[in-house]
């Protein structure tokens, strides 16, 4: 396979997989928490939180990337704290690419999980309570397993979004081969150079293959989970 | 001695206001009333699913709710089992996992090995362990739900019309299990129902609710034989309950002779051993009254008694109920107001109750 792809193309594929997987896994727990809050919580500012979460979905990705650059850049208010206190630098690093992808995929993840939590019959949670389960155990043994199909769907959506993320990533962390050049950035670069067509086509095919594989994996997982659940 | 269950609650839900209080020591306390009378709201207060605006709930000496003292024990710390009208089994777990769910949270002090077998045996669900809840019939689901609540080792079991969504055959399938649970498991039960037949068969203590208030509370047999509780006495299936013991069988006539406080009672043969305790229900419409003892009559049971109370006519209908005191046991008879007038019945009148053997019900 490495004969077929140039080392630079191969690096872009690997980097994209790492970035997308990191983005998906890192946003899972906060995504669950926010989805649960939006589905079940009753608090002041709920619609504000909802709007904030959905902002990356409706804003131009370049705007999101630029805001990330302002906030998380080395001189940005958050970036400076992270650098001074934890030695974490995000700008122009692959971790920054993962952050940009996570922010862009977050609304899709939260939406899918939130809908599946809202669809759960709360009477089942009441029943678990009368059997002695406290709120945390009810969530872990009833809410979470019943929301699993939605969680899987959200994860796949988030992963797919991260694989394809371009605008916010290139604005925030630029297009550095080996560090921040993900699949879409690499394809874009190849289309800008003479004789890059063949390489762009190879990466395009790989991109399609990864997307289809992710979709099939989610179908398979959903079916495995669905076997335990009543037919909806 | 303090009661097993002691509840008083005031709670307003939109246009509905609950203001109810009762105390019971019964093995099975039935909350009885029409739909919308507040039965379910009241047991939700006991279970902790509803926090009453004001009230006090004490179960077996343990204060669960005391709004004056600011006490509210959350539902998962009450150890009160709840069997819902719809079984509410967890769809993602097998029957076995559903049954054992409460065990994770129950105290580990008691013996954990034998109870599952006892419960499987009691409810006859051993063969269902590996099935998914979605594949069970309504009756099976409800039995699993009862087992699941029992295995959480509750100090009190609440049942909210557990038979309401089932057909007659399924009800008949579950009722004996609930009776055995009542008599053999030592867990007091509070049972919500709007069916007189169920209450008559199961309840030892009866609480009658109407529009969010408790109108009557007392031993089932006593309330069932009163002519002045319209929701019971004017219902078509009104009737007295008598605790009896099997004296002997008369196989040549296909009869069983019962010993009751009001004297021997002959009923159609039942397959129960001699000496067994049995609850007999005599419907008011099956009891005839006579001023003189009758001998040349087909009915086998003619019991002397005195009229202790006469109820009013139901609206402008012809019938009314008369309560008889037969050697301490209460009996209810339904007759027309005209007959009562012709016989000049009044409290204290000596009469004979005539009951056909074939119409005596052992629920």
Coordinates of C-alpha atoms in Angstrom, one line a residue:
Chain A
X1 CA 0.0 0.0 0.0
X2 CA 2.9 2.4 0.8
X3 CA 4.1 1.8 -2.8
X4 CA 0.8 3.0 -4.1
X5 CA 0.8 6.2 -1.9
X6 CA 3.6 8.6 -1.6
X7 CA 5.0 9.0 1.9
X8 CA 3.3 12.4 2.2
X9 CA -0.1 11.1 1.2
X10 CA 0.3 8.1 3.5
X11 CA 1.1 10.5 6.4
X12 CA -2.0 12.6 5.6
X13 CA -4.2 9.4 5.8
X14 CA -2.7 8.3 9.1
X15 CA -2.9 11.8 10.5
X16 CA -6.6 12.2 9.5
X17 CA -7.5 8.9 11.2
X18 CA -5.7 9.8 14.4
X19 CA -7.2 13.3 14.4
X20 CA -10.7 12.1 13.7
X21 CA -10.5 9.3 16.3
X22 CA -9.1 11.7 18.9
X23 CA -11.8 14.2 18.2
X24 CA -14.6 11.6 18.4
X25 CA -13.3 10.0 21.7
X26 CA -12.5 13.3 23.4
X27 CA -15.9 14.8 22.7
X28 CA -17.8 11.6 23.8
X29 CA -18.0 12.3 27.5
X30 CA -18.7 16.1 27.3
X31 CA -21.1 15.3 24.5
X32 CA -23.0 12.8 26.7
X33 CA -23.1 15.3 29.6
X34 CA -24.4 18.1 27.4
X35 CA -26.9 15.9 25.7
X36 CA -28.2 14.7 29.0
X37 CA -28.5 18.2 30.3
X38 CA -30.3 19.3 27.2
X39 CA -32.6 16.3 27.2
X40 CA -33.4 16.2 31.0
X41 CA -32.1 19.4 32.6
X42 CA -34.3 22.3 33.6
X43 CA -32.1 25.3 34.1
X44 CA -31.8 28.9 33.2
X45 CA -29.9 29.5 29.9
X46 CA -30.8 26.1 28.5
X47 CA -31.7 27.5 25.1
X48 CA -28.6 29.6 25.2
X49 CA -26.4 26.5 25.7
X50 CA -28.4 24.8 22.9
X51 CA -27.7 27.7 20.5
X52 CA -24.0 27.8 21.5
X53 CA -23.5 24.1 20.8
X54 CA -25.2 24.4 17.4
X55 CA -23.2 27.5 16.4
X56 CA -20.4 25.6 14.6
X57 CA -23.0 23.9 12.5
X58 CA -24.4 27.2 11.1
X59 CA -21.4 29.5 11.1
X60 CA -18.9 29.4 8.2
X61 CA -16.2 26.9 9.2
X62 CA -13.6 29.6 8.6
X63 CA -15.2 31.8 11.2
X64 CA -15.1 28.9 13.7
X65 CA -11.4 28.3 12.9
X66 CA -10.6 32.0 13.3
X67 CA -12.4 32.1 16.7
X68 CA -10.4 29.1 17.7
X69 CA -7.2 30.8 16.6
X70 CA -8.0 33.9 18.6
X71 CA -9.0 31.9 21.7
X72 CA -6.6 29.0 21.6
X73 CA -3.6 30.6 19.8
X74 CA -0.4 30.9 21.8
X75 CA -1.3 34.5 22.6
X76 CA -5.1 33.8 23.0
X77 CA -6.6 34.0 26.5
X78 CA -7.2 30.2 26.7
X79 CA -4.1 29.2 24.7
X80 CA -1.8 31.2 26.9
X81 CA -3.2 29.6 30.1
X82 CA -2.9 26.1 28.6
X83 CA 0.7 26.9 27.6
X84 CA 1.8 28.5 30.8
X85 CA 0.1 26.0 33.2
X86 CA 0.1 22.7 31.4
X87 CA 2.6 23.2 28.6
X88 CA -0.1 22.4 26.0
X89 CA 0.2 24.1 22.7
X90 CA -2.7 23.7 20.2
X91 CA -2.0 26.1 17.4
X92 CA -0.3 24.6 14.4
X93 CA -0.2 21.2 16.1
X94 CA -2.2 18.0 15.3
X95 CA -3.9 18.4 18.7
X96 CA -5.3 21.7 17.4
X97 CA -6.6 20.0 14.4
X98 CA -8.3 17.5 16.6
X99 CA -9.8 20.3 18.7
X100 CA -11.1 22.0 15.5
X101 CA -12.7 18.7 14.3
X102 CA -14.2 18.1 17.7
X103 CA -15.8 21.5 17.9
X104 CA -17.2 21.0 14.4
X105 CA -18.5 17.5 15.1
X106 CA -19.8 18.3 18.6
X107 CA -23.3 19.5 17.5
X108 CA -23.9 16.4 15.5
X109 CA -22.8 14.1 18.4
X110 CA -24.9 16.0 20.9
X111 CA -28.0 16.0 18.7
X112 CA -28.0 12.3 18.1
X113 CA -27.5 11.4 21.7
X114 CA -30.0 14.0 22.9
X115 CA -32.7 12.6 20.7
X116 CA -32.1 9.0 21.8
X117 CA -32.2 10.1 25.5
X118 CA -35.4 12.0 24.9
X119 CA -37.0 8.9 23.4
X120 CA -36.4 6.8 26.5
X121 CA -39.5 6.0 28.5
X122 CA -38.8 7.7 31.8
X123 CA -41.1 5.3 33.5
X124 CA -38.4 2.7 33.1
X125 CA -36.0 5.0 35.1
X126 CA -38.7 5.4 37.8
X127 CA -39.0 1.6 38.0
X128 CA -35.2 1.3 38.4
X129 CA -35.4 3.9 41.2
X130 CA -38.0 1.9 43.1
X131 CA -35.7 -1.1 42.8
X132 CA -33.0 0.7 44.7
X133 CA -30.9 2.3 42.0
X134 CA -29.7 5.9 42.7
X135 CA -29.7 8.5 39.9
X136 CA -26.1 7.6 38.8
X137 CA -26.9 3.9 38.6
X138 CA -30.1 4.5 36.8
X139 CA -28.2 6.5 34.2
X140 CA -25.5 3.8 33.9
X141 CA -27.8 0.7 33.8
X142 CA -30.9 2.0 32.1
X143 CA -30.5 5.4 30.3
X144 CA -27.1 4.7 28.8
X145 CA -27.8 1.2 27.4
X146 CA -31.1 2.3 26.0
X147 CA -29.5 5.4 24.4
X148 CA -26.6 3.3 22.9
X149 CA -27.9 3.2 19.3
X150 CA -28.1 7.0 19.4
X151 CA -24.7 7.3 21.0
X152 CA -23.1 5.1 18.3
X153 CA -24.8 7.0 15.5
X154 CA -23.6 10.3 17.0
X155 CA -20.0 8.9 17.3
X156 CA -20.0 7.9 13.6
X157 CA -21.4 11.2 12.5
X158 CA -18.8 13.0 14.6
X159 CA -16.0 10.8 13.1
X160 CA -17.2 11.4 9.6
X161 CA -17.5 15.1 10.1
X162 CA -13.9 15.1 11.6
X163 CA -12.6 13.2 8.6
X164 CA -14.0 15.8 6.2
X165 CA -13.3 18.9 8.2
X166 CA -11.4 21.5 6.2
X167 CA -12.2 25.1 6.8
X168 CA -11.8 25.4 10.5
X169 CA -8.8 23.2 10.6
X170 CA -6.8 25.0 7.9
X171 CA -7.7 28.4 9.5
X172 CA -6.7 27.3 13.0
X173 CA -3.7 25.1 12.5
X174 CA -2.8 25.7 8.8
X175 CA -1.6 23.0 6.4
X176 CA 1.7 21.7 7.6
X177 CA 2.6 18.3 6.1
X178 CA 3.2 15.7 8.8
X179 CA 1.7 17.9 11.6
X180 CA -1.6 19.3 10.5
X181 CA -2.1 18.3 6.9
X182 CA -5.2 16.0 7.1
X183 CA -6.8 14.2 4.1
X184 CA -8.9 17.2 2.9
X185 CA -6.0 19.6 3.2
X186 CA -3.7 17.2 1.3
X187 CA -6.3 16.8 -1.4
X188 CA -6.6 20.6 -1.6
X189 CA -2.8 21.0 -1.8
X190 CA -2.5 18.3 -4.5
X191 CA -5.1 20.1 -6.6
X192 CA -3.0 23.3 -6.4
X193 CA 0.2 21.7 -7.9
X194 CA 0.9 20.5 -11.4
X195 CA 0.7 16.7 -11.8
X196 CA -1.2 16.4 -8.5
X197 CA -4.3 15.0 -10.1
X198 CA -3.4 11.3 -9.6
X199 CA -2.6 11.8 -6.0
X200 CA -5.8 13.8 -5.3
X201 CA -7.8 11.0 -6.9
X202 CA -6.0 8.3 -4.8
X203 CA -6.8 10.3 -1.6
X204 CA -10.3 10.9 -2.7
X205 CA -10.9 7.1 -3.2
X206 CA -9.4 6.5 0.3
X207 CA -11.6 9.1 1.8
X208 CA -14.7 7.5 0.2
X209 CA -13.6 4.1 1.4
X210 CA -13.1 5.3 5.0
X211 CA -16.6 7.0 5.0
X212 CA -18.3 3.9 3.7
X213 CA -16.4 1.7 6.2
X214 CA -17.5 4.0 9.0
X215 CA -21.1 3.8 7.8
X216 CA -21.1 0.0 7.6
X217 CA -19.5 -0.2 11.0
X218 CA -22.2 1.9 12.5
X219 CA -24.9 -0.2 10.8
X220 CA -23.3 -3.4 12.2
X221 CA -23.0 -2.0 15.7
X222 CA -26.6 -0.7 15.6
X223 CA -27.8 -4.2 14.6
X224 CA -25.8 -5.9 17.3
X225 CA -27.3 -3.5 19.9
X226 CA -30.8 -3.7 18.3
X227 CA -30.9 -7.4 18.8
X228 CA -31.1 -6.7 22.6
X229 CA -33.8 -4.1 22.1
X230 CA -37.4 -4.5 21.1
X231 CA -38.1 -3.7 17.5
X232 CA -38.8 0.1 17.4
Chain B
X1 CA -48.7 -0.8 68.3
X2 CA -47.9 1.4 65.3
X3 CA -49.3 0.5 61.9
X4 CA -47.3 -1.1 59.2
X5 CA -48.3 1.7 56.8
X6 CA -49.3 5.1 57.9
X7 CA -49.9 7.8 55.3
X8 CA -51.3 11.3 55.2
X9 CA -50.8 13.5 52.2
X10 CA -52.0 16.7 50.7
X11 CA -51.1 17.3 47.1
X12 CA -52.5 19.4 44.3
X13 CA -52.0 18.4 40.6
X14 CA -53.8 20.9 38.4
X15 CA -57.5 20.6 39.1
X16 CA -57.1 17.4 41.2
X17 CA -56.5 17.7 44.9
X18 CA -55.5 14.7 47.0
X19 CA -56.1 15.0 50.7
X20 CA -56.0 11.5 52.1
X21 CA -54.9 9.7 55.2
X22 CA -55.1 6.1 56.3
X23 CA -53.3 3.6 58.5
X24 CA -53.3 -0.1 58.0
X25 CA -51.9 -3.2 59.6
X26 CA -53.3 -5.6 57.0
X27 CA -51.2 -8.1 55.1
X28 CA -52.8 -6.7 51.9
X29 CA -54.3 -3.3 52.0
X30 CA -56.5 -2.5 49.0
X31 CA -56.9 1.1 47.9
X32 CA -60.3 1.0 46.2
X33 CA -62.1 3.6 44.2
X34 CA -63.2 4.8 40.8
X35 CA -60.6 5.8 38.3
X36 CA -59.5 9.4 39.0
X37 CA -60.1 9.0 42.7
X38 CA -56.4 9.4 43.6
X39 CA -55.4 5.8 44.2
X40 CA -52.3 5.9 42.1
X41 CA -51.3 9.4 43.3
X42 CA -51.5 8.1 46.8
X43 CA -49.2 5.1 46.2
X44 CA -46.8 7.3 44.3
X45 CA -46.6 9.3 47.4
X46 CA -45.8 6.2 49.4
X47 CA -43.2 5.0 46.8
X48 CA -41.5 8.4 46.6
X49 CA -42.3 9.1 42.9
X50 CA -44.3 12.1 44.1
X51 CA -43.2 14.5 46.8
X52 CA -46.4 15.6 48.5
X53 CA -46.8 19.3 49.2
X54 CA -47.6 18.3 52.8
X55 CA -47.8 15.0 54.5
X56 CA -46.3 12.2 56.4
X57 CA -45.5 8.6 55.4
X58 CA -44.3 6.0 57.9
X59 CA -43.6 2.5 56.8
X60 CA -42.9 -0.1 59.5
X61 CA -41.8 2.6 61.9
X62 CA -39.5 4.3 59.4
X63 CA -40.4 7.9 58.6
X64 CA -40.2 8.3 54.8
X65 CA -41.8 11.7 54.4
X66 CA -42.5 14.3 57.0
X67 CA -43.0 17.6 55.4
X68 CA -43.2 19.4 58.8
X69 CA -39.7 18.1 59.7
X70 CA -38.3 18.5 56.2
X71 CA -37.8 14.7 55.8
X72 CA -38.0 13.2 52.3
X73 CA -36.3 9.9 51.7
X74 CA -35.6 9.5 48.0
X75 CA -37.3 6.5 46.3
X76 CA -34.2 4.4 45.9
X77 CA -33.5 4.5 49.6
X78 CA -37.0 3.5 50.7
X79 CA -36.8 -0.2 49.9
X80 CA -40.5 -0.1 48.8
X81 CA -41.2 -2.4 45.8
X82 CA -43.5 -1.2 43.1
X83 CA -45.4 -3.4 40.6
X84 CA -46.7 -1.0 37.9
X85 CA -49.8 -1.5 35.8
X86 CA -47.7 -1.9 32.7
X87 CA -44.9 -4.3 33.8
X88 CA -42.1 -1.8 32.9
X89 CA -39.5 -4.5 32.4
X90 CA -36.2 -3.3 31.1
X91 CA -36.2 -4.1 27.4
X92 CA -32.4 -4.4 27.1
X93 CA -32.1 -7.1 29.8
X94 CA -33.2 -10.7 29.9
X95 CA -35.8 -11.9 32.3
X96 CA -33.1 -13.2 34.6
X97 CA -31.2 -9.9 34.5
X98 CA -34.5 -8.0 35.1
X99 CA -35.3 -10.2 38.1
X100 CA -31.8 -9.7 39.6
X101 CA -31.6 -6.0 38.9
X102 CA -32.6 -4.9 42.4
X103 CA -30.1 -7.3 44.0
X104 CA -27.2 -5.0 43.1
X105 CA -28.7 -2.4 45.4
X106 CA -30.2 -4.6 48.2
X107 CA -28.2 -5.0 51.4
X108 CA -25.9 -8.0 51.3
X109 CA -26.6 -9.1 54.9
X110 CA -29.3 -11.6 54.1
X111 CA -28.9 -15.0 52.4
X112 CA -28.6 -14.3 48.7
X113 CA -28.6 -17.8 47.4
X114 CA -32.1 -19.2 48.0
X115 CA -34.5 -16.3 47.4
X116 CA -34.4 -16.4 43.6
X117 CA -35.5 -20.0 43.6
X118 CA -38.3 -19.2 46.1
X119 CA -39.5 -16.4 43.9
X120 CA -39.3 -18.5 40.7
X121 CA -41.3 -21.2 42.4
X122 CA -43.9 -18.8 43.8
X123 CA -44.5 -17.2 40.5
X124 CA -43.9 -20.1 38.2
X125 CA -41.5 -18.3 35.9
X126 CA -38.4 -20.5 36.1
X127 CA -38.8 -21.5 32.4
X128 CA -38.7 -17.8 31.3
X129 CA -35.2 -16.9 32.6
X130 CA -33.4 -16.6 29.3
X131 CA -36.2 -14.9 27.3
X132 CA -36.3 -11.2 26.4
X133 CA -39.2 -9.2 27.9
X134 CA -40.5 -8.4 24.5
X135 CA -41.3 -12.0 23.8
X136 CA -43.4 -12.5 26.9
X137 CA -47.2 -12.5 27.2
X138 CA -48.9 -9.9 29.3
X139 CA -49.4 -12.3 32.2
X140 CA -45.8 -13.5 32.1
X141 CA -44.5 -9.9 32.1
X142 CA -46.6 -9.0 35.1
X143 CA -45.3 -12.1 37.0
X144 CA -41.7 -11.2 36.2
X145 CA -42.4 -7.7 37.3
X146 CA -43.7 -9.0 40.7
X147 CA -40.6 -11.2 41.0
X148 CA -38.3 -8.3 40.2
X149 CA -39.9 -6.2 42.9
X150 CA -39.7 -9.0 45.5
X151 CA -36.0 -9.8 44.8
X152 CA -35.1 -6.2 45.7
X153 CA -36.1 -7.3 49.2
X154 CA -38.6 -4.6 49.9
X155 CA -40.1 -3.9 53.3
X156 CA -43.4 -3.1 51.6
X157 CA -44.8 -4.0 48.2
X158 CA -47.0 -1.6 46.2
X159 CA -49.1 -2.9 43.3
X160 CA -50.9 -0.5 41.0
X161 CA -53.7 -2.4 39.3
X162 CA -51.3 -5.2 38.2
X163 CA -54.2 -7.0 36.5
X164 CA -56.0 -4.2 34.8
X165 CA -54.4 -4.6 31.4
X166 CA -55.0 -8.4 31.3
X167 CA -57.9 -10.5 30.1
X168 CA -59.9 -12.7 32.4
X169 CA -57.9 -15.8 31.7
X170 CA -54.6 -14.1 32.5
X171 CA -56.1 -12.5 35.7
X172 CA -57.1 -16.0 36.9
X173 CA -53.6 -17.1 36.1
X174 CA -52.0 -14.5 38.4
X175 CA -54.5 -14.1 41.3
X176 CA -53.4 -17.4 43.0
X177 CA -49.8 -16.2 42.9
X178 CA -50.7 -12.9 44.6
X179 CA -52.7 -14.8 47.3
X180 CA -49.7 -17.0 48.0
X181 CA -47.5 -13.9 48.1
X182 CA -49.9 -12.3 50.6
X183 CA -50.0 -15.4 52.9
X184 CA -46.5 -16.8 52.7
X185 CA -44.0 -14.1 52.1
X186 CA -44.3 -11.8 55.0
X187 CA -44.1 -8.6 53.0
X188 CA -47.1 -6.3 53.5
X189 CA -48.8 -5.2 50.3
X190 CA -50.7 -2.1 49.3
X191 CA -52.8 -3.0 46.3
X192 CA -54.6 -0.5 44.1
X193 CA -57.8 -1.7 42.4
X194 CA -61.1 -0.6 41.1
X195 CA -62.4 -4.2 40.9
X196 CA -64.7 -5.4 43.7
X197 CA -64.0 -9.0 42.8
X198 CA -60.2 -8.5 43.2
X199 CA -60.6 -6.6 46.4
X200 CA -63.0 -9.2 47.8
X201 CA -60.6 -12.0 47.0
X202 CA -57.3 -10.4 48.1
X203 CA -57.7 -7.6 50.6
X204 CA -57.5 -8.0 54.4
X205 CA -57.8 -4.2 54.9
X206 CA -59.8 -1.9 52.6
X207 CA -59.3 1.8 52.1
X208 CA -62.0 3.5 49.9
X209 CA -61.0 6.7 48.1
X210 CA -63.3 9.1 46.4
X211 CA -62.2 12.3 44.7
X212 CA -58.9 12.4 46.5
X213 CA -60.3 11.7 49.9
X214 CA -60.4 8.5 52.1
X215 CA -64.1 7.9 52.8
X216 CA -63.7 4.6 54.6
X217 CA -60.9 2.5 56.0
X218 CA -61.3 -0.8 57.8
X219 CA -61.2 -4.6 57.6
X220 CA -62.5 -5.9 54.3
X221 CA -65.1 -8.3 55.6
X222 CA -66.6 -5.5 57.8
X223 CA -66.8 -2.9 55.1
X224 CA -68.0 -5.4 52.5
X225 CA -71.1 -6.3 54.6
X226 CA -72.1 -2.7 55.3
X227 CA -75.2 -1.5 53.4
X228 CA -74.3 2.2 53.6
X229 CA -71.2 2.3 51.4
X230 CA -72.7 2.9 48.0
X231 CA -69.6 2.2 46.0
X232 CA -69.5 -1.3 47.5
X233 CA -73.1 -2.1 48.4
X234 CA -74.9 -0.8 45.3
X235 CA -72.4 -2.4 42.9
X236 CA -73.9 -5.4 41.1
X237 CA -71.2 -7.7 42.6
X238 CA -71.8 -6.5 46.2
X239 CA -71.5 -9.2 48.8
X240 CA -70.2 -10.3 52.2
X241 CA -67.0 -12.0 52.8
X242 CA -66.8 -14.8 55.4
X243 CA -63.7 -16.6 56.6
X244 CA -64.4 -20.3 56.7
X245 CA -62.7 -23.6 57.4
X246 CA -63.4 -26.9 55.5
X247 CA -65.2 -29.2 57.8
X248 CA -65.7 -32.2 55.6
X249 CA -66.7 -33.3 52.1
X250 CA -69.9 -35.1 51.1
X251 CA -68.8 -36.8 47.9
X252 CA -72.1 -38.6 47.5
X253 CA -73.8 -35.2 47.0
X254 CA -70.8 -33.4 45.6
X255 CA -70.8 -31.0 48.5
X256 CA -68.3 -29.4 50.8
X257 CA -69.3 -28.4 54.3
X258 CA -67.7 -25.3 55.7
X259 CA -67.5 -24.2 59.3
X260 CA -68.2 -20.5 59.6
X261 CA -69.0 -18.1 62.5
X262 CA -72.6 -18.1 61.3
X263 CA -72.9 -21.9 61.3
X264 CA -72.2 -24.7 58.9
X265 CA -72.4 -23.8 55.2
X266 CA -73.0 -26.2 52.4
X267 CA -71.4 -25.4 49.1
X268 CA -70.7 -27.1 45.8
X269 CA -67.6 -29.4 46.2
X270 CA -64.2 -27.7 46.2
X271 CA -60.9 -29.5 45.8
X272 CA -59.5 -28.2 49.1
X273 CA -58.3 -30.5 51.9
X274 CA -60.3 -30.7 55.1
X275 CA -59.2 -28.2 57.7
X276 CA -58.1 -25.6 55.0
X277 CA -58.9 -22.0 55.5
X278 CA -61.0 -20.5 52.8
X279 CA -62.6 -17.2 52.0
X280 CA -66.3 -17.3 51.0
X281 CA -68.0 -14.6 49.1
X282 CA -71.8 -14.5 49.3
X283 CA -73.2 -12.0 46.8
X284 CA -76.1 -9.8 48.2
X285 CA -78.3 -10.7 45.2
X286 CA -78.0 -14.4 46.0
X287 CA -79.4 -14.0 49.6
X288 CA -83.2 -14.3 50.2
X289 CA -84.8 -13.4 53.5
X290 CA -87.6 -15.1 55.3
X291 CA -89.3 -14.3 58.6
X292 CA -89.9 -18.1 59.4
X293 CA -87.5 -21.0 59.0
X294 CA -88.2 -22.8 55.8
X295 CA -87.8 -26.5 55.6
X296 CA -89.4 -27.6 52.3
X297 CA -87.2 -25.6 50.1
X298 CA -84.4 -26.5 47.7
X299 CA -81.8 -24.1 49.1
X300 CA -79.6 -26.0 51.5
X301 CA -78.5 -23.1 53.7
X302 CA -81.0 -21.4 56.0
X303 CA -79.3 -19.3 58.6
X304 CA -80.9 -17.4 61.5
X305 CA -79.8 -13.8 62.0
X306 CA -81.0 -10.4 62.9
X307 CA -81.2 -7.3 60.8
X308 CA -78.6 -4.9 61.9
X309 CA -78.9 -2.1 59.3
X310 CA -80.9 -1.2 56.2
X311 CA -79.4 0.8 53.4
X312 CA -81.3 3.3 51.3
X313 CA -82.6 2.7 47.7
X314 CA -80.2 3.4 45.0
X315 CA -81.6 6.5 43.4
X316 CA -85.1 5.7 42.2
X317 CA -84.3 2.0 41.8
X318 CA -86.3 -0.8 43.4
X319 CA -83.5 -2.5 45.4
X320 CA -81.8 -1.9 48.7
X321 CA -79.3 -3.8 50.8
X322 CA -79.9 -5.2 54.3
X323 CA -77.1 -6.2 56.6
X324 CA -77.7 -9.2 58.8
X325 CA -75.8 -10.2 61.9
X326 CA -75.6 -14.0 61.8
X327 CA -73.9 -15.0 65.1
X328 CA -71.3 -12.2 64.7
X329 CA -70.7 -12.5 61.0
X330 CA -72.0 -9.9 58.6
X331 CA -74.1 -10.9 55.7
X332 CA -75.5 -8.7 53.0
X333 CA -78.9 -9.3 51.2
X334 CA -80.3 -7.4 48.3
X335 CA -84.0 -7.1 48.1
X336 CA -86.6 -4.8 46.8
X337 CA -87.8 -1.9 49.0
X338 CA -91.3 -3.4 48.6
X339 CA -90.3 -6.7 50.2
X340 CA -88.5 -4.9 53.0
X341 CA -91.7 -3.0 53.6
X342 CA -94.0 -6.0 53.4
X343 CA -91.8 -8.0 55.9
X344 CA -91.7 -4.9 58.1
X345 CA -87.9 -5.2 58.3
X346 CA -86.2 -3.0 60.8
X347 CA -83.0 -3.2 62.7
X348 CA -83.5 -5.9 65.3
X349 CA -85.9 -8.0 63.2
X350 CA -85.2 -11.7 63.5
X351 CA -85.0 -13.3 60.0
X352 CA -83.6 -16.3 58.2
X353 CA -81.2 -16.0 55.3
X354 CA -81.7 -18.4 52.5
X355 CA -78.7 -19.1 50.3
X356 CA -78.5 -21.6 47.5
X357 CA -75.3 -23.7 47.7
X358 CA -74.6 -23.4 44.1
X359 CA -74.4 -19.7 44.2
X360 CA -71.8 -19.5 46.9
X361 CA -68.5 -18.3 45.5
X362 CA -65.1 -19.1 46.9
X363 CA -63.0 -16.5 45.2

